Amino acid sequence: MGEPVTPLKVEDDAAERQPLSIEYFKKVRHDVTFSERRFDVNTLPDDMRRVYGHLEEKFGEEYGLLFIFTMRTAVELHRAWNMTLLTNTVLQQIKDRFNMRMTWNLGVLRLVFRVEDGGYELHRKVPYDYDSEFQDIYHRIAMALIDGQINVHEALIYQREAKQGMHTAKSGLFIRNFPGRLILYPGQAATCAVIFFNGEWIDAGIAAVCGLAAGLVEFALSRVGGQATVLLDIFVGIVTGIIGGLFFRWSPAGEDCMLDPENVAACKAAPCLSSIYLGTLYWFFYGTAFVIGILEIISGELATGVTRFVGVTVKTFVLSLGAGL
């Protein structure tokens, strides 16, 4: 008789083995996927690339890229009319998470970034171009980096792709830029004239014509470029005033109202110029800036809050002046 065979301890081995956790698979996917994509620093502007080179030489690649990411986040959030207080909060979270030795000054149009106790300082002049989608995308990218869901290379690549519209639906890209954007102006003007300003359907039609004309004015000035865009508000107001006034002047009810202002029935049947003008110019009013300006004044950001509030007040006056002419 041979020696008895010892049974394998299958049950014990199975009990000792633990299933791999979800966190393990997330880490593997993170290490494999994100390590394959690297941000090309040669695509940066010359001044940013020079500062990155000095930081990379002294403190390593990641530290230099984190400075670039923080700066780009601030620029794009500020461009999208994000509140200065909220932008400061995001930048501070990045700074605390990665121990960045960095300071910044977010002005109304000019942004200043300093790193390593002012050893390097970069300035950016950022014009406003309100886009709520940019606010959401750039904020999510920053939060993903802070939470460790992506690395700094992926974060910078996502920022570049968001800027190029790669994460925006084709319909969104079509209506965001000219000429596809022209379809928004008449629709917005007509609906606002009726819903917000108590216009009639005839007012909606006239407002749609004024809206299309205003859109064409903005399209033409954007094609010219340069200092021509400074004249946008006054030109839009003038075109809107002329078209609305002509419709009122040559409509039968409008003509009767002009001949006899006390003719209540004729004046009521005439096109409502206030509905038409307000519905058309609603696109160009900086209502968001008014609210942001007030909130920033309340929160202590007096420089940006007061400047924004005064700036949009002047722009609204120019729009109204053009329509009144």
PDB file of N, CA and C in Angstrom, residues 25-95:
ATOM      1  N   PHE A  25      -8.901  48.253 -10.043  1.00  0.00           N
ATOM      2  CA  PHE A  25      -9.099  48.351 -11.487  1.00  0.00           C
ATOM      3  C   PHE A  25      -9.072  49.812 -11.943  1.00  0.00           C
ATOM      4  N   LYS A  26      -9.610  50.716 -11.113  1.00  0.00           N
ATOM      5  CA  LYS A  26      -9.551  52.129 -11.464  1.00  0.00           C
ATOM      6  C   LYS A  26      -8.106  52.601 -11.547  1.00  0.00           C
ATOM      7  N   LYS A  27      -7.274  52.131 -10.599  1.00  0.00           N
ATOM      8  CA  LYS A  27      -5.877  52.541 -10.595  1.00  0.00           C
ATOM      9  C   LYS A  27      -5.155  52.007 -11.823  1.00  0.00           C
ATOM     10  N   VAL A  28      -5.431  50.738 -12.176  1.00  0.00           N
ATOM     11  CA  VAL A  28      -4.790  50.150 -13.354  1.00  0.00           C
ATOM     12  C   VAL A  28      -5.185  50.911 -14.605  1.00  0.00           C
ATOM     13  N   ARG A  29      -6.486  51.198 -14.739  1.00  0.00           N
ATOM     14  CA  ARG A  29      -6.941  51.932 -15.907  1.00  0.00           C
ATOM     15  C   ARG A  29      -6.335  53.323 -15.942  1.00  0.00           C
ATOM     16  N   HIS A  30      -6.232  53.952 -14.776  1.00  0.00           N
ATOM     17  CA  HIS A  30      -5.637  55.289 -14.679  1.00  0.00           C
ATOM     18  C   HIS A  30      -4.183  55.268 -15.119  1.00  0.00           C
ATOM     19  N   ASP A  31      -3.406  54.271 -14.606  1.00  0.00           N
ATOM     20  CA  ASP A  31      -1.975  54.214 -14.906  1.00  0.00           C
ATOM     21  C   ASP A  31      -1.725  53.888 -16.370  1.00  0.00           C
ATOM     22  N   VAL A  32      -2.555  52.991 -16.938  1.00  0.00           N
ATOM     23  CA  VAL A  32      -2.314  52.558 -18.320  1.00  0.00           C
ATOM     24  C   VAL A  32      -2.779  53.599 -19.312  1.00  0.00           C
ATOM     25  N   THR A  33      -4.012  54.103 -19.112  1.00  0.00           N
ATOM     26  CA  THR A  33      -4.588  55.003 -20.097  1.00  0.00           C
ATOM     27  C   THR A  33      -3.935  56.365 -20.076  1.00  0.00           C
ATOM     28  N   PHE A  34      -3.792  56.963 -18.887  1.00  0.00           N
ATOM     29  CA  PHE A  34      -3.351  58.329 -18.808  1.00  0.00           C
ATOM     30  C   PHE A  34      -1.856  58.481 -19.009  1.00  0.00           C
ATOM     31  N   SER A  35      -1.093  57.428 -18.842  1.00  0.00           N
ATOM     32  CA  SER A  35       0.343  57.546 -19.040  1.00  0.00           C
ATOM     33  C   SER A  35       0.698  57.560 -20.519  1.00  0.00           C
ATOM     34  N   GLU A  36      -0.229  57.210 -21.387  1.00  0.00           N
ATOM     35  CA  GLU A  36       0.057  57.145 -22.810  1.00  0.00           C
ATOM     36  C   GLU A  36      -0.087  58.501 -23.491  1.00  0.00           C
ATOM     37  N   ARG A  37      -0.835  59.423 -22.903  1.00  0.00           N
ATOM     38  CA  ARG A  37      -1.064  60.732 -23.504  1.00  0.00           C
ATOM     39  C   ARG A  37      -0.224  61.771 -22.769  1.00  0.00           C
ATOM     40  N   ARG A  38       0.524  62.533 -23.545  1.00  0.00           N
ATOM     41  CA  ARG A  38       1.391  63.539 -22.945  1.00  0.00           C
ATOM     42  C   ARG A  38       1.165  64.869 -23.645  1.00  0.00           C
ATOM     43  N   PHE A  39       1.145  65.916 -22.851  1.00  0.00           N
ATOM     44  CA  PHE A  39       0.918  67.259 -23.374  1.00  0.00           C
ATOM     45  C   PHE A  39       2.185  67.789 -24.030  1.00  0.00           C
ATOM     46  N   ASP A  40       2.043  68.386 -25.201  1.00  0.00           N
ATOM     47  CA  ASP A  40       3.176  68.925 -25.946  1.00  0.00           C
ATOM     48  C   ASP A  40       3.391  70.385 -25.544  1.00  0.00           C
ATOM     49  N   VAL A  41       4.450  70.640 -24.802  1.00  0.00           N
ATOM     50  CA  VAL A  41       4.715  71.998 -24.320  1.00  0.00           C
ATOM     51  C   VAL A  41       5.109  72.932 -25.452  1.00  0.00           C
ATOM     52  N   ASN A  42       5.482  72.394 -26.598  1.00  0.00           N
ATOM     53  CA  ASN A  42       5.858  73.244 -27.725  1.00  0.00           C
ATOM     54  C   ASN A  42       4.673  74.010 -28.301  1.00  0.00           C
ATOM     55  N   THR A  43       3.453  73.617 -27.928  1.00  0.00           N
ATOM     56  CA  THR A  43       2.263  74.333 -28.393  1.00  0.00           C
ATOM     57  C   THR A  43       1.971  75.573 -27.551  1.00  0.00           C
ATOM     58  N   LEU A  44       2.708  75.776 -26.462  1.00  0.00           N
ATOM     59  CA  LEU A  44       2.487  76.917 -25.581  1.00  0.00           C
ATOM     60  C   LEU A  44       3.054  78.195 -26.191  1.00  0.00           C
ATOM     61  N   PRO A  45       2.522  79.360 -25.793  1.00  0.00           N
ATOM     62  CA  PRO A  45       3.133  80.626 -26.212  1.00  0.00           C
ATOM     63  C   PRO A  45       4.569  80.722 -25.703  1.00  0.00           C
ATOM     64  N   ASP A  46       5.345  81.591 -26.315  1.00  0.00           N
ATOM     65  CA  ASP A  46       6.774  81.666 -26.014  1.00  0.00           C
ATOM     66  C   ASP A  46       7.042  81.978 -24.541  1.00  0.00           C
ATOM     67  N   ASP A  47       6.291  82.945 -23.972  1.00  0.00           N
ATOM     68  CA  ASP A  47       6.574  83.324 -22.594  1.00  0.00           C
ATOM     69  C   ASP A  47       6.231  82.204 -21.615  1.00  0.00           C
ATOM     70  N   MET A  48       5.124  81.504 -21.859  1.00  0.00           N
ATOM     71  CA  MET A  48       4.751  80.386 -20.995  1.00  0.00           C
ATOM     72  C   MET A  48       5.750  79.244 -21.123  1.00  0.00           C
ATOM     73  N   ARG A  49       6.240  79.033 -22.336  1.00  0.00           N
ATOM     74  CA  ARG A  49       7.201  77.955 -22.546  1.00  0.00           C
ATOM     75  C   ARG A  49       8.530  78.257 -21.852  1.00  0.00           C
ATOM     76  N   ARG A  50       8.934  79.530 -21.838  1.00  0.00           N
ATOM     77  CA  ARG A  50      10.179  79.888 -21.153  1.00  0.00           C
ATOM     78  C   ARG A  50      10.050  79.671 -19.646  1.00  0.00           C
ATOM     79  N   VAL A  51       8.920  80.123 -19.068  1.00  0.00           N
ATOM     80  CA  VAL A  51       8.718  79.937 -17.630  1.00  0.00           C
ATOM     81  C   VAL A  51       8.628  78.453 -17.303  1.00  0.00           C
ATOM     82  N   TYR A  52       7.930  77.698 -18.138  1.00  0.00           N
ATOM     83  CA  TYR A  52       7.844  76.256 -17.902  1.00  0.00           C
ATOM     84  C   TYR A  52       9.233  75.628 -17.906  1.00  0.00           C
ATOM     85  N   GLY A  53      10.089  76.036 -18.836  1.00  0.00           N
ATOM     86  CA  GLY A  53      11.431  75.470 -18.912  1.00  0.00           C
ATOM     87  C   GLY A  53      12.225  75.701 -17.634  1.00  0.00           C
ATOM     88  N   HIS A  54      12.126  76.910 -17.068  1.00  0.00           N
ATOM     89  CA  HIS A  54      12.844  77.198 -15.823  1.00  0.00           C
ATOM     90  C   HIS A  54      12.278  76.370 -14.666  1.00  0.00           C
ATOM     91  N   LEU A  55      10.948  76.276 -14.586  1.00  0.00           N
ATOM     92  CA  LEU A  55      10.329  75.514 -13.498  1.00  0.00           C
ATOM     93  C   LEU A  55      10.611  74.018 -13.636  1.00  0.00           C
ATOM     94  N   GLU A  56      10.587  73.531 -14.867  1.00  0.00           N
ATOM     95  CA  GLU A  56      10.849  72.100 -15.096  1.00  0.00           C
ATOM     96  C   GLU A  56      12.281  71.747 -14.727  1.00  0.00           C
ATOM     97  N   GLU A  57      13.207  72.668 -15.000  1.00  0.00           N
ATOM     98  CA  GLU A  57      14.607  72.412 -14.679  1.00  0.00           C
ATOM     99  C   GLU A  57      14.850  72.393 -13.168  1.00  0.00           C
ATOM    100  N   LYS A  58      14.150  73.262 -12.430  1.00  0.00           N
ATOM    101  CA  LYS A  58      14.375  73.380 -10.991  1.00  0.00           C
ATOM    102  C   LYS A  58      13.547  72.398 -10.171  1.00  0.00           C
ATOM    103  N   PHE A  59      12.282  72.210 -10.564  1.00  0.00           N
ATOM    104  CA  PHE A  59      11.355  71.467  -9.707  1.00  0.00           C
ATOM    105  C   PHE A  59      10.710  70.256 -10.378  1.00  0.00           C
ATOM    106  N   GLY A  60      11.013  70.025 -11.624  1.00  0.00           N
ATOM    107  CA  GLY A  60      10.458  68.860 -12.294  1.00  0.00           C
ATOM    108  C   GLY A  60       9.330  69.200 -13.250  1.00  0.00           C
ATOM    109  N   GLU A  61       9.034  68.223 -14.112  1.00  0.00           N
ATOM    110  CA  GLU A  61       8.057  68.441 -15.169  1.00  0.00           C
ATOM    111  C   GLU A  61       6.662  68.714 -14.619  1.00  0.00           C
ATOM    112  N   GLU A  62       6.240  67.931 -13.622  1.00  0.00           N
ATOM    113  CA  GLU A  62       4.876  68.063 -13.125  1.00  0.00           C
ATOM    114  C   GLU A  62       4.622  69.446 -12.540  1.00  0.00           C
ATOM    115  N   TYR A  63       5.572  69.968 -11.804  1.00  0.00           N
ATOM    116  CA  TYR A  63       5.388  71.283 -11.194  1.00  0.00           C
ATOM    117  C   TYR A  63       5.231  72.364 -12.270  1.00  0.00           C
ATOM    118  N   GLY A  64       6.050  72.284 -13.307  1.00  0.00           N
ATOM    119  CA  GLY A  64       5.937  73.259 -14.391  1.00  0.00           C
ATOM    120  C   GLY A  64       4.608  73.170 -15.107  1.00  0.00           C
ATOM    121  N   LEU A  65       4.141  71.943 -15.359  1.00  0.00           N
ATOM    122  CA  LEU A  65       2.860  71.772 -16.036  1.00  0.00           C
ATOM    123  C   LEU A  65       1.695  72.219 -15.151  1.00  0.00           C
ATOM    124  N   LEU A  66       1.815  72.029 -13.852  1.00  0.00           N
ATOM    125  CA  LEU A  66       0.756  72.481 -12.946  1.00  0.00           C
ATOM    126  C   LEU A  66       0.625  74.003 -12.972  1.00  0.00           C
ATOM    127  N   PHE A  67       1.747  74.700 -13.086  1.00  0.00           N
ATOM    128  CA  PHE A  67       1.680  76.156 -13.216  1.00  0.00           C
ATOM    129  C   PHE A  67       0.955  76.540 -14.502  1.00  0.00           C
ATOM    130  N   ILE A  68       1.280  75.870 -15.600  1.00  0.00           N
ATOM    131  CA  ILE A  68       0.631  76.156 -16.876  1.00  0.00           C
ATOM    132  C   ILE A  68      -0.870  75.866 -16.783  1.00  0.00           C
ATOM    133  N   PHE A  69      -1.224  74.746 -16.161  1.00  0.00           N
ATOM    134  CA  PHE A  69      -2.637  74.380 -16.039  1.00  0.00           C
ATOM    135  C   PHE A  69      -3.393  75.407 -15.197  1.00  0.00           C
ATOM    136  N   THR A  70      -2.820  75.816 -14.093  1.00  0.00           N
ATOM    137  CA  THR A  70      -3.484  76.785 -13.226  1.00  0.00           C
ATOM    138  C   THR A  70      -3.700  78.106 -13.945  1.00  0.00           C
ATOM    139  N   MET A  71      -2.704  78.538 -14.674  1.00  0.00           N
ATOM    140  CA  MET A  71      -2.809  79.803 -15.396  1.00  0.00           C
ATOM    141  C   MET A  71      -3.874  79.723 -16.490  1.00  0.00           C
ATOM    142  N   ARG A  72      -3.883  78.633 -17.233  1.00  0.00           N
ATOM    143  CA  ARG A  72      -4.868  78.487 -18.304  1.00  0.00           C
ATOM    144  C   ARG A  72      -6.277  78.360 -17.745  1.00  0.00           C
ATOM    145  N   THR A  73      -6.425  77.704 -16.616  1.00  0.00           N
ATOM    146  CA  THR A  73      -7.739  77.597 -15.989  1.00  0.00           C
ATOM    147  C   THR A  73      -8.268  78.976 -15.622  1.00  0.00           C
ATOM    148  N   ALA A  74      -7.412  79.807 -15.019  1.00  0.00           N
ATOM    149  CA  ALA A  74      -7.830  81.150 -14.628  1.00  0.00           C
ATOM    150  C   ALA A  74      -8.220  81.990 -15.844  1.00  0.00           C
ATOM    151  N   VAL A  75      -7.432  81.911 -16.903  1.00  0.00           N
ATOM    152  CA  VAL A  75      -7.695  82.715 -18.101  1.00  0.00           C
ATOM    153  C   VAL A  75      -9.039  82.340 -18.719  1.00  0.00           C
ATOM    154  N   GLU A  76      -9.288  81.044 -18.878  1.00  0.00           N
ATOM    155  CA  GLU A  76     -10.512  80.625 -19.558  1.00  0.00           C
ATOM    156  C   GLU A  76     -11.748  80.829 -18.694  1.00  0.00           C
ATOM    157  N   LEU A  77     -11.644  80.628 -17.393  1.00  0.00           N
ATOM    158  CA  LEU A  77     -12.784  80.904 -16.522  1.00  0.00           C
ATOM    159  C   LEU A  77     -13.091  82.396 -16.510  1.00  0.00           C
ATOM    160  N   HIS A  78     -12.068  83.223 -16.464  1.00  0.00           N
ATOM    161  CA  HIS A  78     -12.271  84.669 -16.457  1.00  0.00           C
ATOM    162  C   HIS A  78     -12.856  85.127 -17.787  1.00  0.00           C
ATOM    163  N   ARG A  79     -12.431  84.508 -18.870  1.00  0.00           N
ATOM    164  CA  ARG A  79     -12.957  84.867 -20.191  1.00  0.00           C
ATOM    165  C   ARG A  79     -14.458  84.596 -20.269  1.00  0.00           C
ATOM    166  N   ALA A  80     -14.899  83.560 -19.569  1.00  0.00           N
ATOM    167  CA  ALA A  80     -16.307  83.155 -19.606  1.00  0.00           C
ATOM    168  C   ALA A  80     -17.139  83.859 -18.534  1.00  0.00           C
ATOM    169  N   TRP A  81     -16.694  85.015 -18.050  1.00  0.00           N
ATOM    170  CA  TRP A  81     -17.447  85.831 -17.087  1.00  0.00           C
ATOM    171  C   TRP A  81     -17.667  85.090 -15.780  1.00  0.00           C
ATOM    172  N   ASN A  82     -16.781  84.178 -15.438  1.00  0.00           N
ATOM    173  CA  ASN A  82     -16.919  83.502 -14.150  1.00  0.00           C
ATOM    174  C   ASN A  82     -16.638  84.500 -13.024  1.00  0.00           C
ATOM    175  N   MET A  83     -17.340  84.358 -11.909  1.00  0.00           N
ATOM    176  CA  MET A  83     -17.129  85.277 -10.792  1.00  0.00           C
ATOM    177  C   MET A  83     -15.685  85.190 -10.316  1.00  0.00           C
ATOM    178  N   THR A  84     -15.091  86.348 -10.041  1.00  0.00           N
ATOM    179  CA  THR A  84     -13.714  86.380  -9.573  1.00  0.00           C
ATOM    180  C   THR A  84     -13.552  85.574  -8.291  1.00  0.00           C
ATOM    181  N   LEU A  85     -14.540  85.658  -7.400  1.00  0.00           N
ATOM    182  CA  LEU A  85     -14.478  84.913  -6.141  1.00  0.00           C
ATOM    183  C   LEU A  85     -14.426  83.415  -6.402  1.00  0.00           C
ATOM    184  N   LEU A  86     -15.234  82.916  -7.341  1.00  0.00           N
ATOM    185  CA  LEU A  86     -15.252  81.486  -7.639  1.00  0.00           C
ATOM    186  C   LEU A  86     -13.965  81.049  -8.336  1.00  0.00           C
ATOM    187  N   THR A  87     -13.450  81.890  -9.234  1.00  0.00           N
ATOM    188  CA  THR A  87     -12.184  81.564  -9.895  1.00  0.00           C
ATOM    189  C   THR A  87     -11.055  81.498  -8.883  1.00  0.00           C
ATOM    190  N   ASN A  88     -11.028  82.442  -7.959  1.00  0.00           N
ATOM    191  CA  ASN A  88     -10.015  82.419  -6.900  1.00  0.00           C
ATOM    192  C   ASN A  88     -10.097  81.140  -6.071  1.00  0.00           C
ATOM    193  N   THR A  89     -11.325  80.691  -5.815  1.00  0.00           N
ATOM    194  CA  THR A  89     -11.507  79.473  -5.017  1.00  0.00           C
ATOM    195  C   THR A  89     -10.929  78.257  -5.732  1.00  0.00           C
ATOM    196  N   VAL A  90     -11.181  78.145  -7.029  1.00  0.00           N
ATOM    197  CA  VAL A  90     -10.655  77.011  -7.805  1.00  0.00           C
ATOM    198  C   VAL A  90      -9.130  77.041  -7.821  1.00  0.00           C
ATOM    199  N   LEU A  91      -8.555  78.220  -8.066  1.00  0.00           N
ATOM    200  CA  LEU A  91      -7.096  78.331  -8.114  1.00  0.00           C
ATOM    201  C   LEU A  91      -6.476  78.007  -6.756  1.00  0.00           C
ATOM    202  N   GLN A  92      -7.123  78.431  -5.687  1.00  0.00           N
ATOM    203  CA  GLN A  92      -6.595  78.156  -4.351  1.00  0.00           C
ATOM    204  C   GLN A  92      -6.632  76.659  -4.059  1.00  0.00           C
ATOM    205  N   GLN A  93      -7.673  75.971  -4.516  1.00  0.00           N
ATOM    206  CA  GLN A  93      -7.752  74.520  -4.320  1.00  0.00           C
ATOM    207  C   GLN A  93      -6.609  73.808  -5.042  1.00  0.00           C
ATOM    208  N   ILE A  94      -6.306  74.238  -6.260  1.00  0.00           N
ATOM    209  CA  ILE A  94      -5.184  73.648  -7.003  1.00  0.00           C
ATOM    210  C   ILE A  94      -3.869  73.927  -6.280  1.00  0.00           C
ATOM    211  N   LYS A  95      -3.702  75.162  -5.836  1.00  0.00           N
ATOM    212  CA  LYS A  95      -2.471  75.548  -5.131  1.00  0.00           C
ATOM    213  C   LYS A  95      -2.269  74.729  -3.863  1.00  0.00           C
TER     214      LYS A  95
END
